[in-house]
Backbone as JSON, one array per atom type, in Angstrom:
{
  "sequence": "EAKQDMQSVAKTVKDLKEKARLVDSAMEAARNAWNVAVQAEEPVDRVEAQRGMDLALEIIRDLHNLMPELSAAAREIEEANHAALEREQKAVAGHAQVQHFWEAALKAAGAAKSKIAFQW",
  "N": [[85.17, 116.72, 110.72], [84.81, 114.58, 108.75], [84.85, 112.62, 110.55], [82.25, 112.89, 111.79], [80.47, 112.75, 109.72], [80.87, 109.95, 109.01], [80.22, 109.07, 110.95], [77.18, 109.8, 111.22], [76.68, 108.58, 108.42], [76.58, 105.9, 109.34], [74.69, 105.65, 110.84], [72.55, 106.72, 109.57], [72.44, 104.84, 107.5], [71.84, 102.49, 108.98], [69.29, 102.82, 109.81], [68.18, 102.92, 107.24], [68.33, 100.35, 106.64], [66.59, 99.13, 108.54], [64.3, 100.23, 107.85], [63.82, 99.13, 105.65], [63.48, 96.34, 105.83], [61.12, 96.84, 107.09], [59.64, 97.67, 105.05], [59.55, 95.58, 103.49], [58.6, 93.5, 105.12], [55.75, 94.73, 105.4], [55.05, 94.76, 102.71], [54.89, 91.87, 102.23], [52.94, 91.42, 103.99], [50.82, 92.82, 102.66], [50.57, 91.67, 100.42], [49.67, 88.95, 101.08], [47.22, 89.58, 102.49], [46.01, 90.62, 100.07], [46.01, 88.45, 98.49], [44.2, 86.61, 99.91], [41.73, 88.03, 100.11], [41.07, 88.07, 97.14], [40.63, 85.38, 96.84], [38.32, 84.84, 98.16], [35.06, 83.54, 97.82], [32.32, 82.63, 98.57], [29.6, 84.68, 100.14], [29.74, 85.58, 102.46], [32.34, 85.56, 102.82], [33.1, 87.33, 101.35], [32.92, 89.84, 102.72], [34.81, 89.37, 104.7], [36.84, 89.45, 102.34], [36.6, 91.84, 101.12], [37.7, 93.51, 103.53], [40.17, 92.23, 103.74], [41.31, 93.31, 101.28], [41.19, 96.24, 101.7], [42.78, 96.34, 104.09], [45.33, 95.68, 102.89], [45.38, 97.71, 100.91], [45.73, 100.23, 102.55], [48.08, 99.34, 103.88], [49.71, 99.74, 101.49], [49.54, 102.6, 101.06], [50.68, 103.49, 103.46], [53.28, 102.35, 103.06], [53.58, 103.82, 100.79], [53.8, 106.78, 101.77], [56.34, 106.13, 103.22], [58.13, 106.4, 101.44], [59.46, 108.97, 100.64], [61.16, 108.99, 103.0], [62.82, 107.12, 102.83], [63.95, 107.89, 100.16], [65.34, 110.54, 101.12], [67.04, 109.57, 102.88], [68.68, 107.88, 101.5], [69.92, 110.19, 99.35], [71.19, 111.59, 101.37], [73.14, 109.79, 102.37], [74.19, 109.85, 99.64], [75.35, 112.33, 99.42], [76.83, 112.64, 101.62], [79.23, 110.57, 100.86], [79.96, 112.22, 98.42], [81.33, 114.44, 99.43], [83.29, 113.43, 101.21], [84.86, 112.43, 98.8], [85.46, 114.51, 97.69], [86.85, 115.83, 99.88], [89.06, 113.88, 100.29], [90.07, 114.11, 97.47], [90.96, 117.07, 97.91], [92.74, 116.32, 100.03], [94.86, 114.91, 98.49], [95.65, 116.96, 96.51], [96.65, 118.89, 97.95], [98.83, 117.28, 99.32], [100.27, 116.99, 97.17], [101.71, 119.36, 97.16], [102.77, 120.19, 99.7], [104.01, 117.87, 101.12], [104.72, 116.88, 104.12], [102.82, 117.96, 105.82], [100.27, 117.52, 104.68], [100.16, 114.8, 104.68], [99.06, 113.3, 106.85], [96.35, 114.31, 106.52], [95.55, 113.35, 104.15], [95.33, 110.61, 104.57], [93.69, 110.13, 106.68], [91.47, 111.37, 105.26], [91.27, 109.56, 102.87], [90.69, 107.15, 104.67], [88.2, 107.75, 105.73], [86.5, 107.82, 103.49], [86.57, 105.43, 102.52], [85.29, 104.22, 104.51], [82.75, 105.08, 104.4], [82.21, 104.54, 101.96], [81.94, 101.77, 101.96], [79.81, 101.72, 103.96], [77.54, 102.42, 102.2]],
  "CA": [[84.0, 116.89, 109.78], [84.79, 113.29, 108.05], [84.17, 111.45, 111.35], [80.74, 113.25, 111.75], [80.0, 112.13, 108.32], [80.95, 108.36, 109.25], [78.93, 108.47, 112.33], [75.94, 110.04, 110.26], [76.01, 107.74, 107.42], [76.39, 104.47, 109.69], [73.17, 105.62, 111.67], [71.58, 106.66, 108.41], [72.35, 103.2, 106.96], [71.39, 101.55, 109.78], [67.89, 103.23, 109.92], [67.65, 102.53, 105.78], [68.14, 98.86, 106.79], [65.01, 98.93, 109.18], [62.71, 100.63, 106.95], [64.1, 98.13, 104.13], [62.77, 95.72, 106.6], [59.67, 97.29, 107.35], [58.59, 97.69, 103.4], [59.84, 94.22, 103.0], [57.37, 92.79, 105.75], [54.59, 95.32, 105.0], [54.84, 94.26, 101.25], [54.51, 90.47, 102.19], [51.45, 91.5, 104.69], [49.62, 93.03, 101.95], [50.41, 90.57, 99.3], [48.71, 87.87, 101.73], [46.0, 90.08, 102.71], [45.06, 90.5, 98.77], [45.54, 87.21, 97.95], [43.1, 86.02, 100.64], [40.64, 88.39, 99.48], [40.8, 87.8, 95.71], [40.28, 83.66, 96.61], [37.01, 84.64, 98.35], [34.04, 82.9, 97.03], [30.77, 82.61, 99.35], [28.92, 85.96, 100.23], [30.19, 85.76, 103.93], [33.7, 85.44, 102.47], [33.21, 88.57, 100.74], [32.83, 90.82, 103.76], [36.57, 89.36, 105.05], [37.54, 89.76, 101.24], [36.53, 93.3, 101.62], [38.25, 93.66, 104.82], [41.43, 92.1, 103.31], [41.49, 94.54, 100.22], [41.21, 97.39, 102.85], [44.12, 96.22, 104.76], [46.38, 95.78, 101.68], [45.36, 99.02, 100.55], [46.12, 100.61, 103.9], [49.63, 99.01, 104.06], [50.4, 100.41, 100.44], [49.41, 103.74, 101.14], [51.78, 103.75, 104.39], [54.73, 102.42, 102.22], [53.8, 105.23, 99.85], [54.18, 107.28, 102.74], [57.62, 106.05, 103.77], [59.17, 106.48, 100.47], [60.38, 109.9, 100.64], [62.14, 109.16, 103.92], [64.21, 106.31, 102.16], [64.85, 108.8, 99.35], [65.98, 111.27, 101.69], [68.16, 109.05, 103.59], [69.65, 107.83, 100.36], [70.29, 111.34, 99.25], [71.95, 111.82, 102.84], [74.26, 109.0, 102.06], [75.32, 109.85, 98.49], [76.25, 113.64, 99.73], [78.22, 112.18, 102.6], [80.22, 110.05, 99.85], [80.06, 112.78, 97.61], [81.91, 115.2, 100.54], [84.36, 112.44, 101.07], [85.42, 112.21, 97.75], [85.87, 115.94, 97.78], [87.86, 115.67, 100.88], [90.16, 113.23, 99.6], [90.71, 115.08, 96.28], [91.79, 118.24, 98.46], [94.0, 116.04, 100.59], [95.86, 114.5, 97.46], [96.24, 118.03, 96.01], [97.86, 119.64, 99.29], [99.75, 116.4, 99.45], [101.62, 117.04, 96.32], [102.26, 120.68, 97.4], [103.48, 120.26, 101.2], [103.64, 116.61, 101.39], [104.73, 116.76, 105.38], [101.81, 118.74, 106.45], [99.15, 117.0, 104.09], [99.92, 113.31, 104.75], [98.0, 112.91, 107.78], [94.85, 114.61, 106.37], [95.21, 112.5, 103.12], [95.54, 109.36, 105.14], [92.12, 110.36, 107.3], [90.24, 111.48, 104.03], [91.04, 108.1, 102.63], [89.9, 106.07, 105.29], [86.6, 108.2, 105.92], [85.56, 107.77, 102.02], [86.5, 103.94, 102.47], [84.32, 103.23, 105.26], [81.16, 106.02, 103.74], [81.61, 103.99, 100.69], [81.66, 100.69, 102.61], [78.28, 101.41, 104.52], [77.0, 102.37, 100.96]],
  "C": [[83.92, 115.26, 108.82], [84.17, 112.15, 109.1], [82.73, 111.68, 111.64], [80.25, 112.61, 110.66], [79.9, 110.62, 108.57], [80.16, 108.19, 110.09], [77.45, 108.75, 111.64], [75.61, 109.21, 109.45], [75.86, 106.14, 108.19], [74.99, 104.72, 110.44], [71.98, 105.69, 110.2], [71.38, 105.08, 107.63], [71.97, 102.21, 107.78], [69.55, 102.02, 110.22], [67.06, 103.15, 108.32], [67.1, 101.12, 105.98], [66.86, 98.53, 107.47], [63.93, 99.12, 108.64], [62.56, 99.68, 105.83], [63.19, 97.12, 104.77], [61.41, 95.85, 106.84], [58.9, 97.02, 106.29], [58.78, 96.07, 103.45], [58.59, 93.29, 103.66], [55.83, 93.16, 105.52], [54.16, 95.17, 103.58], [54.06, 93.09, 101.24], [53.17, 90.55, 102.82], [50.48, 91.49, 103.41], [49.48, 92.18, 100.77], [49.39, 89.5, 99.97], [47.48, 88.31, 101.93], [45.29, 90.18, 101.28], [44.66, 89.53, 98.5], [44.36, 86.14, 98.81], [41.95, 86.6, 100.2], [40.19, 88.17, 98.12], [40.18, 86.23, 95.84], [38.62, 83.83, 97.25], [35.87, 84.41, 97.37], [32.59, 83.1, 97.74], [30.69, 84.22, 100.03], [29.51, 86.41, 101.51], [31.62, 86.27, 103.83], [34.01, 86.9, 102.05], [33.38, 89.97, 101.65], [34.72, 90.57, 104.3], [37.29, 89.73, 103.82], [37.79, 91.4, 101.29], [37.9, 94.11, 102.89], [40.02, 93.54, 104.57], [42.12, 93.47, 102.16], [41.47, 95.91, 101.13], [42.41, 97.34, 103.4], [45.32, 96.56, 103.7], [46.46, 97.13, 101.06], [45.95, 100.11, 101.54], [47.84, 100.79, 103.84], [50.41, 99.48, 102.63], [50.41, 101.84, 100.82], [50.71, 104.15, 102.35], [52.87, 103.47, 103.94], [54.69, 103.68, 101.33], [54.27, 106.3, 100.5], [55.6, 107.35, 103.27], [58.75, 106.44, 102.7], [60.16, 107.36, 100.54], [61.33, 110.06, 101.83], [63.15, 108.44, 103.46], [64.57, 107.12, 100.96], [65.68, 109.79, 99.86], [66.92, 110.77, 102.26], [69.26, 108.58, 102.67], [70.23, 108.98, 99.67], [71.54, 111.76, 100.38], [73.61, 111.25, 102.63], [75.48, 109.49, 100.65], [75.88, 111.52, 98.81], [77.55, 113.17, 100.63], [79.65, 111.74, 101.76], [80.65, 111.37, 99.19], [81.4, 113.74, 98.44], [83.18, 114.36, 100.55], [85.29, 112.31, 100.03], [86.15, 113.49, 97.82], [87.34, 116.27, 98.54], [89.29, 115.01, 100.83], [91.04, 113.8, 98.39], [91.53, 116.33, 96.57], [93.0, 117.81, 98.85], [95.15, 115.84, 99.54], [96.46, 115.87, 96.62], [97.38, 118.81, 96.61], [98.88, 118.93, 99.45], [100.84, 116.56, 98.64], [102.11, 118.29, 96.47], [103.12, 120.6, 98.63], [103.26, 118.96, 101.76], [103.61, 116.44, 103.05], [103.37, 116.98, 105.86], [100.3, 117.55, 106.09], [99.01, 115.04, 104.19], [99.04, 112.63, 105.81], [96.75, 113.11, 107.37], [94.57, 113.77, 104.9], [95.06, 110.91, 103.66], [93.92, 109.13, 106.01], [91.12, 110.49, 106.19], [89.86, 110.2, 103.25], [90.34, 107.45, 103.13], [88.56, 106.66, 105.58], [86.17, 107.76, 104.53], [85.88, 105.95, 102.22], [85.54, 103.56, 103.29], [82.79, 104.11, 105.05], [81.08, 104.95, 102.66], [81.48, 102.45, 100.93], [80.29, 100.57, 102.88], [77.42, 101.99, 103.14], [76.67, 101.44, 99.97]]
}
């Protein structure tokens, strides 16, 4: 289970980083479009200004729709981190009672928790 969580977290973090890069570039594009639109002075430029504002608003709407995905990914990582912590605590408790049996489980749980925490 820990190995699956680590793989899942690694994939989720990779996806989260990619989406964060998309958000950054989209925000920059929206900012640029908005600035061009605001600076328009001539009547001909006002048509272009409206297009710039429309583009900026469309990008912002797209970003708004992306936010639930980002929140879900962050929740998934938090849950995996919590599960890793619980597994480690269980292994520590078991190790105290039956040391020779739980030693490998404690080592594996600690490694999994460390890897997930590093990803987060």
